Coordinates of C-alpha atoms in Angstrom, one line a residue:
Chain A
M25 CA 88.4 122.3 68.8
S26 CA 86.5 119.2 67.5
D27 CA 84.6 117.1 69.8
D28 CA 86.8 114.1 69.1
L29 CA 89.9 115.9 70.2
R30 CA 87.9 117.6 73.3
A31 CA 87.2 113.9 74.3
L32 CA 91.0 113.6 74.9
T33 CA 91.1 116.5 77.3
D34 CA 88.5 114.4 79.5
L35 CA 90.9 111.6 79.9
D36 CA 91.8 110.8 83.6
R37 CA 95.2 112.3 84.0
I38 CA 96.1 109.9 87.0
I39 CA 95.5 106.9 84.8
H40 CA 96.8 108.4 81.5
E41 CA 100.4 108.6 82.9
P42 CA 102.1 105.7 81.2
A43 CA 103.8 104.2 84.4
R44 CA 100.5 104.4 86.3
L45 CA 98.6 103.0 83.4
L46 CA 100.9 100.0 83.4
I47 CA 100.5 99.6 87.1
A48 CA 96.7 99.8 86.9
T49 CA 96.6 97.2 84.1
I50 CA 98.8 94.9 85.8
L51 CA 96.6 95.1 89.0
S52 CA 93.4 94.9 86.9
G53 CA 93.7 91.1 86.2
V54 CA 94.6 90.0 89.8
I55 CA 93.2 90.4 93.2
S56 CA 96.6 91.9 94.5
A57 CA 100.2 91.9 93.8
D58 CA 103.1 93.0 95.8
F59 CA 105.6 96.0 95.3
L60 CA 108.5 93.5 94.2
F61 CA 106.3 92.1 91.4
I62 CA 105.1 95.4 90.2
Q63 CA 108.6 96.8 90.2
R64 CA 109.9 93.8 88.1
E65 CA 106.9 94.1 85.7
T66 CA 107.2 97.8 85.1
G67 CA 111.0 98.1 85.3
L68 CA 110.5 101.2 87.5
T69 CA 113.0 102.2 90.3
K70 CA 111.8 101.9 93.6
G71 CA 111.5 105.7 94.4
N72 CA 109.6 106.0 91.0
L73 CA 107.2 103.2 91.5
S74 CA 106.7 104.4 95.2
A75 CA 105.7 107.9 93.9
H76 CA 103.3 106.5 91.2
L77 CA 101.6 104.2 93.8
S78 CA 101.1 107.1 96.2
K79 CA 99.4 109.1 93.3
L80 CA 97.0 106.2 92.7
E81 CA 96.4 105.6 96.3
E82 CA 95.7 109.4 96.8
A83 CA 93.1 109.1 94.0
G84 CA 91.5 106.1 95.7
Y85 CA 92.5 103.9 92.7
V86 CA 94.9 101.6 94.6
K87 CA 94.8 100.3 98.0
I88 CA 98.1 99.5 99.7
E89 CA 98.5 97.1 102.6
K90 CA 101.6 96.1 104.7
T91 CA 101.0 92.3 105.4
F92 CA 102.6 89.0 105.9
K93 CA 102.4 85.7 103.8
G94 CA 103.5 83.3 106.2
K95 CA 106.8 85.0 107.6
L96 CA 107.4 86.9 104.4
P97 CA 106.6 90.6 104.8
L98 CA 104.9 92.1 101.8
T99 CA 103.7 95.5 100.5
V100 CA 100.5 94.3 98.8
C101 CA 98.5 96.6 96.2
K102 CA 95.1 96.3 94.9
L103 CA 93.2 98.0 92.4
T104 CA 89.9 99.4 94.1
A105 CA 86.6 99.4 92.7
A106 CA 87.0 103.1 91.9
G107 CA 90.3 102.1 90.1
Q108 CA 88.8 99.3 88.0
K109 CA 86.0 101.8 87.0
A110 CA 88.4 104.6 86.1
L111 CA 90.6 102.1 84.1
A112 CA 87.5 100.8 82.2
K113 CA 86.4 104.3 81.5
Y114 CA 89.8 105.2 80.2
R115 CA 89.9 102.2 77.9
Q116 CA 86.5 103.0 76.6
Q117 CA 87.5 106.7 75.9
L118 CA 90.6 105.7 74.0
Q119 CA 88.6 103.1 71.9
D120 CA 85.9 105.6 71.3
F121 CA 88.6 108.2 70.0
M122 CA 90.3 105.6 68.0
K123 CA 87.0 104.7 66.2
K124 CA 86.2 108.2 65.4
T125 CA 89.5 109.2 64.2
S126 CA 90.5 106.0 62.2
Chain B
M2 CA 95.6 99.3 72.3
D3 CA 93.2 96.7 73.5
Q4 CA 95.6 94.0 72.5
N5 CA 98.3 95.7 74.5
F6 CA 96.0 95.6 77.9
R7 CA 95.4 91.9 77.1
E8 CA 99.0 91.1 76.6
I9 CA 100.0 92.8 80.0
Q10 CA 97.4 90.7 81.8
Q11 CA 98.4 87.5 79.9
R12 CA 102.0 88.3 81.1
V13 CA 100.8 88.6 84.7
R14 CA 98.8 85.2 84.3
R15 CA 101.6 83.4 82.9
Y16 CA 103.8 84.4 85.8
W17 CA 102.2 81.6 87.9
F18 CA 103.8 79.0 85.5
K19 CA 107.2 80.6 85.5
D20 CA 108.8 78.5 88.1
G21 CA 108.1 75.0 87.1
I22 CA 106.7 74.2 90.7
G23 CA 103.3 73.1 89.3
E24 CA 105.0 70.4 87.1
I25 CA 107.1 69.1 90.1
V26 CA 104.0 68.8 92.2
V27 CA 101.8 67.1 89.7
G28 CA 104.7 64.9 88.5
S29 CA 104.9 63.6 92.2
L30 CA 101.3 63.0 92.3
F31 CA 101.7 60.8 89.0
L32 CA 104.3 59.0 90.6
L33 CA 102.0 58.0 93.4
L34 CA 99.5 57.0 90.9
A35 CA 102.3 54.7 89.2
L36 CA 102.9 53.0 92.5
Y37 CA 99.1 52.5 93.1
F38 CA 98.7 50.6 89.7
A39 CA 102.0 48.8 90.1
G40 CA 100.8 47.8 93.6
H41 CA 97.8 46.1 92.4
R42 CA 100.2 43.4 90.6
W43 CA 102.6 43.2 93.3
L44 CA 100.1 42.6 96.3
P45 CA 98.7 39.0 96.9
A46 CA 95.2 39.0 95.6
D47 CA 93.9 36.7 98.5
S48 CA 94.7 39.4 101.1
N49 CA 93.0 42.7 102.3
A50 CA 95.8 44.7 100.7
P51 CA 94.3 45.2 97.3
M52 CA 91.1 46.5 99.1
M53 CA 93.1 48.9 101.0
L54 CA 95.0 50.1 97.8
D55 CA 91.6 50.8 96.2
G56 CA 91.0 53.0 99.3
S57 CA 94.3 54.7 98.6
L58 CA 93.2 55.8 95.1
L59 CA 90.5 57.8 96.7
L60 CA 93.0 59.4 98.9
I61 CA 95.2 60.2 95.8
L62 CA 92.2 61.6 94.2
I63 CA 91.3 63.8 97.2
L64 CA 95.0 64.9 97.5
G65 CA 95.1 65.6 93.7
I66 CA 92.0 67.7 93.5
F67 CA 91.9 69.4 97.0
T68 CA 95.5 69.9 97.7
T69 CA 97.6 70.3 94.8
R70 CA 97.1 74.1 94.3
R71 CA 97.7 74.6 98.1
L72 CA 100.9 72.7 98.0
I73 CA 102.0 74.6 95.0
N74 CA 101.3 77.9 96.8
I75 CA 103.4 76.7 99.8
F76 CA 106.5 76.0 97.7
K77 CA 105.9 79.4 95.8
M78 CA 105.6 81.2 99.2
H79 CA 109.2 80.0 100.1
I80 CA 110.9 79.9 96.6
T81 CA 109.0 82.3 94.3
Y82 CA 107.5 85.2 96.1
P83 CA 110.8 86.3 97.8
R84 CA 112.5 86.3 94.6
T85 CA 110.1 87.7 91.9
G86 CA 107.1 88.9 94.0
Y87 CA 103.8 87.9 95.1
V88 CA 100.6 87.6 93.1
E89 CA 97.1 86.7 94.3
Y90 CA 95.0 85.6 91.3
Y91 CA 91.2 85.5 91.0
P92 CA 90.4 81.9 92.0
D93 CA 89.2 80.2 88.8
K94 CA 86.3 78.0 88.8
E95 CA 88.5 74.9 89.4
G96 CA 89.9 76.5 92.6
L97 CA 86.5 77.0 94.2
L98 CA 85.4 74.3 96.9
P99 CA 82.0 73.5 95.3
T100 CA 83.6 73.0 91.9
Q101 CA 86.3 70.9 93.6
I102 CA 83.6 68.5 95.0
F103 CA 81.9 68.5 91.7
I104 CA 85.2 67.5 90.0
F105 CA 85.9 64.8 92.6
F106 CA 82.5 63.2 91.8
I107 CA 82.9 63.4 88.1
A108 CA 86.5 61.9 88.3
I109 CA 84.8 58.8 90.3
G110 CA 82.2 58.6 87.8
F111 CA 84.6 58.8 85.0
I112 CA 86.9 56.1 86.5
F113 CA 83.6 54.0 87.0
L114 CA 82.7 54.4 83.3
L115 CA 86.1 53.6 82.3
V116 CA 86.2 50.4 84.2
V117 CA 82.9 49.4 82.9
F118 CA 84.0 50.0 79.4
G119 CA 87.1 48.1 79.9
K120 CA 85.3 45.2 81.3
W121 CA 82.8 45.2 78.3
V122 CA 85.5 45.4 75.8
G123 CA 87.5 42.6 77.7
S124 CA 90.8 44.7 77.8
F125 CA 92.4 47.7 79.3
I126 CA 95.2 47.9 76.9
W127 CA 93.8 51.2 75.3
L128 CA 93.8 52.9 78.8
P129 CA 97.2 54.5 78.9
G130 CA 96.9 55.9 75.3
F131 CA 93.6 57.3 76.3
I132 CA 94.8 59.0 79.4
G133 CA 97.8 60.2 77.7
A134 CA 95.5 61.9 74.7
L135 CA 93.4 63.4 77.7
I136 CA 96.3 64.7 79.6
S137 CA 97.7 66.2 76.3
I138 CA 94.3 68.0 75.4
I139 CA 94.4 69.5 79.1
L140 CA 98.0 70.7 78.6
I141 CA 97.1 72.4 75.2
V142 CA 94.2 74.0 77.1
I143 CA 96.7 75.4 79.7
R144 CA 99.1 76.5 76.9
T145 CA 96.2 78.5 75.2
R146 CA 95.5 80.3 78.5
A147 CA 99.0 81.0 79.4
I148 CA 100.2 82.2 76.1
D149 CA 104.0 81.7 75.0
L150 CA 104.8 78.9 77.1
N151 CA 105.7 76.3 74.4
R152 CA 106.8 73.9 77.1
F153 CA 103.2 72.9 77.5
Y154 CA 103.2 71.7 73.7
Y155 CA 106.2 69.6 74.3
L156 CA 104.7 68.2 77.3
A157 CA 101.4 67.4 75.6
A158 CA 103.3 65.7 72.8
A159 CA 105.3 63.7 75.5
S160 CA 102.1 62.6 77.2
L161 CA 100.5 61.4 73.9
F162 CA 103.6 59.5 72.9
L163 CA 104.2 57.9 76.3
G164 CA 100.4 56.9 76.5
L165 CA 100.4 55.3 73.1
A166 CA 103.8 53.5 73.8
S167 CA 102.5 52.1 77.0
S168 CA 99.4 50.9 75.4
F169 CA 101.6 49.1 72.7
S170 CA 104.2 48.1 75.4
G171 CA 102.5 44.5 75.5
L172 CA 102.6 44.7 79.4
P173 CA 99.7 43.7 81.5
A174 CA 97.0 46.5 81.8
H175 CA 97.9 47.5 85.4
Y176 CA 101.7 47.6 84.4
S177 CA 101.1 49.5 81.3
I178 CA 99.1 52.2 83.2
S179 CA 101.6 52.4 85.8
L180 CA 104.5 52.6 83.3
F181 CA 102.6 55.6 81.6
Y182 CA 102.2 57.4 84.9
A183 CA 105.7 56.7 86.1
L184 CA 107.4 57.9 82.8
F185 CA 105.2 60.9 82.4
G186 CA 105.5 61.7 86.2
I187 CA 109.3 61.7 85.7
V188 CA 109.2 63.7 82.5
L189 CA 107.0 66.3 84.5
M190 CA 109.5 66.4 87.5
I191 CA 112.6 66.6 85.2
W192 CA 111.1 69.4 83.1
G193 CA 109.8 71.2 86.2
G194 CA 113.1 70.8 87.9
A195 CA 115.0 72.2 84.8
T196 CA 112.4 75.1 84.6
L197 CA 112.9 75.9 88.3
A198 CA 116.8 75.6 88.1
K199 CA 116.7 78.1 85.2
Y200 CA 114.3 80.4 87.2
L201 CA 116.5 80.2 90.3
H202 CA 119.7 81.0 88.4
E203 CA 118.0 84.0 86.8
N204 CA 116.4 85.2 90.0
P205 CA 118.7 85.2 92.8
L206 CA 117.3 85.9 96.1
A207 CA 117.3 89.7 96.9
D208 CA 119.2 90.4 100.2
E209 CA 116.6 93.2 101.4
G210 CA 113.5 90.8 101.1
T211 CA 110.3 91.8 99.4
D212 CA 109.0 94.6 101.7
E213 CA 110.7 97.5 99.7
R214 CA 108.3 100.3 100.0

Protein backbone atom coordinates (compact mmCIF):
# COMPACT_ATOMS: atom_id res chain seq x y z
CA MET A 1 0.00 0.00 0.00
CA SER A 2 1.37 3.44 -0.90
CA ASP A 3 2.01 6.02 1.82
CA ASP A 4 -0.69 8.23 0.28
CA LEU A 5 -3.32 5.54 0.72
CA ARG A 6 -1.98 4.53 4.13
CA ALA A 7 -2.60 8.12 5.29
CA LEU A 8 -6.31 7.51 4.72
CA THR A 9 -6.35 4.62 7.18
CA ASP A 10 -5.09 7.04 9.86
CA LEU A 11 -8.21 9.20 9.53
CA ASP A 12 -10.17 9.62 12.75
CA ARG A 13 -13.16 7.29 12.30
CA ILE A 14 -15.27 9.19 14.79
CA ILE A 15 -15.04 12.40 12.74
CA HIS A 16 -14.92 10.65 9.35
CA GLU A 17 -18.54 9.46 9.48
CA PRO A 18 -20.50 11.96 7.28
CA ALA A 19 -23.22 12.82 9.81
CA ARG A 20 -20.71 13.35 12.63
CA LEU A 21 -18.45 15.35 10.31
CA LEU A 22 -21.41 17.61 9.52
CA ILE A 23 -22.27 18.01 13.22
CA ALA A 24 -18.64 18.82 14.09
CA THR A 25 -18.39 21.33 11.22
CA ILE A 26 -21.59 23.08 12.29
CA LEU A 27 -20.35 23.31 15.88
CA SER A 28 -16.84 24.44 14.87
CA GLY A 29 -18.02 27.93 13.86
CA VAL A 30 -20.06 28.71 16.99
CA ILE A 31 -19.72 28.60 20.76
CA SER A 32 -22.70 26.27 21.01
CA ALA A 33 -25.88 25.18 19.26
CA ASP A 34 -28.90 23.34 20.52
CA PHE A 35 -30.28 19.95 19.51
CA LEU A 36 -33.14 21.45 17.45
CA PHE A 37 -30.82 23.65 15.40
CA ILE A 38 -28.39 20.79 14.67
CA GLN A 39 -31.28 18.50 13.78
CA ARG A 40 -32.70 21.02 11.29
CA GLU A 41 -29.32 21.74 9.74
CA THR A 42 -28.32 18.09 9.36
CA GLY A 43 -31.74 16.70 8.45
CA LEU A 44 -31.16 13.74 10.79
CA THR A 45 -33.92 12.12 12.82
CA LYS A 46 -33.93 12.73 16.57
CA GLY A 47 -32.78 9.18 17.33
CA ASN A 48 -30.04 9.26 14.73
CA LEU A 49 -28.73 12.65 15.85
CA SER A 50 -28.85 11.54 19.47
CA ALA A 51 -26.77 8.45 18.64
CA HIS A 52 -24.16 10.45 16.71
CA LEU A 53 -23.94 13.07 19.46
CA SER A 54 -23.42 10.31 22.03
CA LYS A 55 -20.50 8.93 19.98
CA LEU A 56 -18.94 12.38 19.75
CA GLU A 57 -19.50 12.92 23.47
CA GLU A 58 -17.92 9.55 24.33
CA ALA A 59 -14.86 10.49 22.28
CA GLY A 60 -14.64 13.77 24.23
CA TYR A 61 -15.23 15.82 21.07
CA VAL A 62 -18.59 17.29 22.07
CA LYS A 63 -19.90 18.47 25.42
CA ILE A 64 -23.66 18.27 25.93
CA GLU A 65 -25.45 20.31 28.56
CA LYS A 66 -29.09 20.59 29.55
CA THR A 67 -29.73 24.23 30.27
CA PHE A 68 -32.31 27.01 30.17
CA LYS A 69 -32.30 30.16 28.06
CA GLY A 70 -34.84 32.24 29.94
CA LYS A 71 -37.73 29.77 30.37
CA LEU A 72 -36.74 27.79 27.31
CA PRO A 73 -35.25 24.34 28.05
CA LEU A 74 -32.34 23.59 25.74
CA THR A 75 -29.98 20.71 25.05
CA VAL A 76 -26.87 22.64 24.11
CA CYS A 77 -23.89 21.07 22.32
CA LYS A 78 -20.36 22.47 22.20
CA LEU A 79 -17.34 21.25 20.30
CA THR A 80 -14.59 20.75 22.88
CA ALA A 81 -10.95 21.75 22.37
CA ALA A 82 -10.22 18.09 21.59
CA GLY A 83 -13.06 18.14 19.04
CA GLN A 84 -11.72 21.30 17.39
CA LYS A 85 -8.26 19.74 17.25
CA ALA A 86 -9.58 16.46 15.81
CA LEU A 87 -11.60 18.29 13.15
CA ALA A 88 -8.64 20.50 12.18
CA LYS A 89 -6.38 17.44 11.96
CA TYR A 90 -8.97 15.59 9.85
CA ARG A 91 -9.25 18.53 7.43
CA GLN A 92 -5.49 18.78 7.17
CA GLN A 93 -5.14 15.05 6.51
CA LEU A 94 -7.75 15.21 3.73
CA GLN A 95 -6.14 18.28 2.17
CA ASP A 96 -2.73 16.61 2.22
CA PHE A 97 -4.18 13.49 0.63
CA MET A 98 -5.92 15.52 -2.10
CA LYS A 99 -2.70 17.41 -2.86
CA LYS A 100 -0.66 14.23 -3.16
CA THR A 101 -3.16 12.41 -5.34
CA SER A 102 -4.26 15.24 -7.66
CA MET B 1 -13.59 20.10 0.28
CA ASP B 2 -12.49 23.18 2.20
CA GLN B 3 -15.17 25.10 0.30
CA ASN B 4 -17.81 22.72 1.71
CA PHE B 5 -16.60 23.36 5.27
CA ARG B 6 -16.77 27.11 4.70
CA GLU B 7 -20.24 26.90 3.14
CA ILE B 8 -21.59 25.02 6.16
CA GLN B 9 -20.06 27.56 8.55
CA GLN B 10 -21.45 30.47 6.49
CA ARG B 11 -24.90 28.87 6.52
CA VAL B 12 -24.72 28.75 10.32
CA ARG B 13 -23.62 32.41 10.43
CA ARG B 14 -26.44 33.38 8.05
CA TYR B 15 -28.98 31.87 10.47
CA TRP B 16 -28.70 34.98 12.66
CA PHE B 17 -30.25 37.10 9.86
CA LYS B 18 -32.93 34.57 8.87
CA ASP B 19 -35.83 36.00 10.87
CA GLY B 20 -35.68 39.74 10.02
CA ILE B 21 -35.71 40.73 13.72
CA GLY B 22 -32.48 42.72 13.27
CA GLU B 23 -34.06 44.94 10.62
CA ILE B 24 -37.14 45.56 12.76
CA VAL B 25 -35.08 46.63 15.81
CA VAL B 26 -32.68 48.82 13.79
CA GLY B 27 -35.66 50.28 11.89
CA SER B 28 -37.25 51.30 15.21
CA LEU B 29 -33.99 52.97 16.20
CA PHE B 30 -33.99 54.93 12.92
CA LEU B 31 -37.55 56.09 13.63
CA LEU B 32 -36.31 57.41 17.01
CA LEU B 33 -33.55 59.29 15.16
CA ALA B 34 -36.16 60.70 12.75
CA LEU B 35 -38.17 61.99 15.73
CA TYR B 36 -35.00 63.50 17.21
CA PHE B 37 -34.16 65.52 14.08
CA ALA B 38 -37.77 66.54 13.43
CA GLY B 39 -38.01 67.58 17.10
CA HIS B 40 -35.34 70.21 16.57
CA ARG B 41 -37.67 72.05 14.18
CA TRP B 42 -40.82 71.57 16.24
CA LEU B 43 -39.50 72.75 19.61
CA PRO B 44 -39.30 76.45 20.48
CA ALA B 45 -35.64 77.56 20.19
CA ASP B 46 -35.85 79.84 23.25
CA SER B 47 -36.76 77.04 25.67
CA ASN B 48 -34.64 74.34 27.34
CA ALA B 49 -36.26 71.69 25.16
CA PRO B 50 -33.65 71.73 22.32
CA MET B 51 -30.88 71.20 24.90
CA MET B 52 -32.78 68.28 26.40
CA LEU B 53 -33.24 66.94 22.90
CA ASP B 54 -29.48 67.12 22.30
CA GLY B 55 -29.08 65.01 25.42
CA SER B 56 -31.53 62.49 24.01
CA LEU B 57 -29.25 61.97 20.99
CA LEU B 58 -26.67 60.61 23.43
CA LEU B 59 -29.37 58.34 24.82
CA ILE B 60 -30.25 57.08 21.33
CA LEU B 61 -26.56 56.48 20.59
CA ILE B 62 -26.06 54.58 23.84
CA LEU B 63 -29.27 52.62 23.15
CA GLY B 64 -28.11 51.85 19.63
CA ILE B 65 -24.57 50.78 20.43
CA PHE B 66 -25.02 49.00 23.74
CA THR B 67 -28.49 47.49 23.64
CA THR B 68 -29.45 46.70 20.03
CA ARG B 69 -27.85 43.25 20.01
CA ARG B 70 -29.28 42.42 23.45
CA LEU B 71 -32.74 43.53 22.34
CA ILE B 72 -32.50 41.39 19.21
CA ASN B 73 -31.47 38.41 21.36
CA ILE B 74 -34.46 38.90 23.67
CA PHE B 75 -36.83 38.77 20.66
CA LYS B 76 -34.96 35.76 19.26
CA MET B 77 -35.33 33.95 22.56
CA HIS B 78 -39.12 34.19 22.29
CA ILE B 79 -39.57 33.88 18.53
CA THR B 80 -36.64 32.16 16.81
CA TYR B 81 -35.05 29.72 19.26
CA PRO B 82 -38.25 27.76 20.07
CA ARG B 83 -38.91 27.33 16.31
CA THR B 84 -35.58 26.66 14.64
CA GLY B 85 -33.13 26.32 17.50
CA TYR B 86 -30.59 28.22 19.53
CA VAL B 87 -27.10 29.17 18.40
CA GLU B 88 -24.54 31.06 20.48
CA TYR B 89 -22.05 32.80 18.22
CA TYR B 90 -18.52 33.83 19.05
CA PRO B 91 -18.71 37.53 19.89
CA ASP B 92 -17.36 39.53 16.97
CA LYS B 93 -15.26 42.57 17.83
CA GLU B 94 -18.33 44.85 17.77
CA GLY B 95 -19.99 42.77 20.49
CA LEU B 96 -17.24 43.31 23.07
CA LEU B 97 -17.67 46.06 25.69
CA PRO B 98 -14.30 47.83 25.14
CA THR B 99 -15.07 47.93 21.39
CA GLN B 100 -18.57 49.25 22.08
CA ILE B 101 -17.13 52.05 24.23
CA PHE B 102 -14.59 52.76 21.47
CA ILE B 103 -17.38 52.83 18.82
CA PHE B 104 -19.40 55.18 21.06
CA PHE B 105 -16.58 57.74 21.23
CA ILE B 106 -15.79 57.32 17.53
CA ALA B 107 -19.50 57.99 16.78
CA ILE B 108 -19.48 61.12 18.95
CA GLY B 109 -16.26 62.33 17.27
CA PHE B 110 -17.68 61.55 13.84
CA ILE B 111 -20.90 63.52 14.52
CA PHE B 112 -18.78 66.43 15.81
CA LEU B 113 -16.70 66.39 12.60
CA LEU B 114 -19.85 66.29 10.45
CA VAL B 115 -21.26 69.30 12.33
CA VAL B 116 -17.98 71.24 11.99
CA PHE B 117 -17.77 70.37 8.28
CA GLY B 118 -21.41 71.34 7.72
CA LYS B 119 -20.90 74.71 9.45
CA TRP B 120 -17.74 75.30 7.42
CA VAL B 121 -19.52 74.52 4.15
CA GLY B 122 -22.53 76.51 5.34
CA SER B 123 -25.07 73.79 4.57
CA PHE B 124 -26.17 70.36 5.76
CA ILE B 125 -28.12 69.52 2.63
CA TRP B 126 -25.52 66.82 1.67
CA LEU B 127 -25.85 65.02 5.00
CA PRO B 128 -28.77 62.60 4.23
CA GLY B 129 -27.04 61.50 1.01
CA PHE B 130 -23.79 60.98 2.89
CA ILE B 131 -25.47 58.97 5.68
CA GLY B 132 -27.44 56.97 3.08
CA ALA B 133 -24.19 56.07 1.27
CA LEU B 134 -22.49 55.15 4.57
CA ILE B 135 -25.36 52.85 5.62
CA SER B 136 -25.37 51.35 2.15
CA ILE B 137 -21.65 50.44 2.48
CA ILE B 138 -22.29 48.89 5.91
CA LEU B 139 -25.14 46.80 4.45
CA ILE B 140 -22.94 45.58 1.58
CA VAL B 141 -20.27 44.56 4.12
CA ILE B 142 -22.95 42.59 6.04
CA ARG B 143 -24.06 40.99 2.75
CA THR B 144 -20.47 39.92 2.05
CA ARG B 145 -20.14 38.36 5.49
CA ALA B 146 -23.57 36.64 5.41
CA ILE B 147 -23.41 35.18 1.91
CA ASP B 148 -26.58 34.79 -0.18
CA LEU B 149 -28.83 37.22 1.63
CA ASN B 150 -29.57 39.45 -1.33
CA ARG B 151 -32.05 41.51 0.66
CA PHE B 152 -29.06 43.46 2.01
CA TYR B 153 -28.23 44.58 -1.55
CA TYR B 154 -31.79 45.87 -1.97
CA LEU B 155 -31.65 47.61 1.41
CA ALA B 156 -28.27 49.15 0.48
CA ALA B 157 -29.79 50.46 -2.75
CA ALA B 158 -32.83 51.80 -0.85
CA SER B 159 -30.57 53.56 1.66
CA LEU B 160 -28.53 55.24 -1.06
CA PHE B 161 -31.63 56.25 -3.04
CA LEU B 162 -33.53 57.59 -0.01
CA GLY B 163 -30.42 59.45 1.19
CA LEU B 164 -29.95 61.20 -2.15
CA ALA B 165 -33.70 61.84 -2.53
CA SER B 166 -33.81 63.43 0.95
CA SER B 167 -30.77 65.57 0.12
CA PHE B 168 -32.45 66.87 -3.04
CA SER B 169 -35.89 67.18 -1.45
CA GLY B 170 -35.41 70.92 -0.90
CA LEU B 171 -36.47 70.61 2.75
CA PRO B 172 -34.53 72.35 5.55
CA ALA B 173 -31.55 70.26 6.77
CA HIS B 174 -33.16 68.92 9.98
CA TYR B 175 -36.30 67.85 8.10
CA SER B 176 -34.39 66.21 5.23
CA ILE B 177 -32.27 64.18 7.70
CA SER B 178 -35.43 63.32 9.62
CA LEU B 179 -37.14 62.34 6.35
CA PHE B 180 -34.27 59.99 5.45
CA TYR B 181 -34.27 58.26 8.85
CA ALA B 182 -38.07 57.98 8.87
CA LEU B 183 -38.33 56.57 5.34
CA PHE B 184 -35.41 54.17 5.72
CA GLY B 185 -36.63 53.14 9.19
CA ILE B 186 -40.04 52.32 7.68
CA VAL B 187 -38.40 50.40 4.80
CA LEU B 188 -36.33 48.40 7.31
CA MET B 189 -39.37 47.64 9.46
CA ILE B 190 -41.52 46.60 6.49
CA TRP B 191 -38.74 44.43 5.06
CA GLY B 192 -37.95 42.94 8.45
CA GLY B 193 -41.66 42.40 9.11
CA ALA B 194 -42.13 40.62 5.77
CA THR B 195 -39.03 38.45 6.43
CA LEU B 196 -40.35 37.64 9.90
CA ALA B 197 -43.83 36.81 8.56
CA LYS B 198 -42.29 34.45 5.97
CA TYR B 199 -40.07 32.89 8.65
CA LEU B 200 -43.04 32.35 11.01
CA HIS B 201 -45.12 30.86 8.18
CA GLU B 202 -42.34 28.45 7.21
CA ASN B 203 -41.44 27.54 10.78
CA PRO B 204 -44.50 26.97 12.98
CA LEU B 205 -43.86 26.43 16.67
CA ALA B 206 -43.12 22.78 17.47
CA ASP B 207 -45.54 21.39 20.09
CA GLU B 208 -42.90 19.51 22.05
CA GLY B 209 -40.51 22.43 22.54
CA THR B 210 -36.80 22.37 21.85
CA ASP B 211 -35.51 20.03 24.50
CA GLU B 212 -35.69 16.93 22.38
CA ARG B 213 -32.87 14.72 23.50
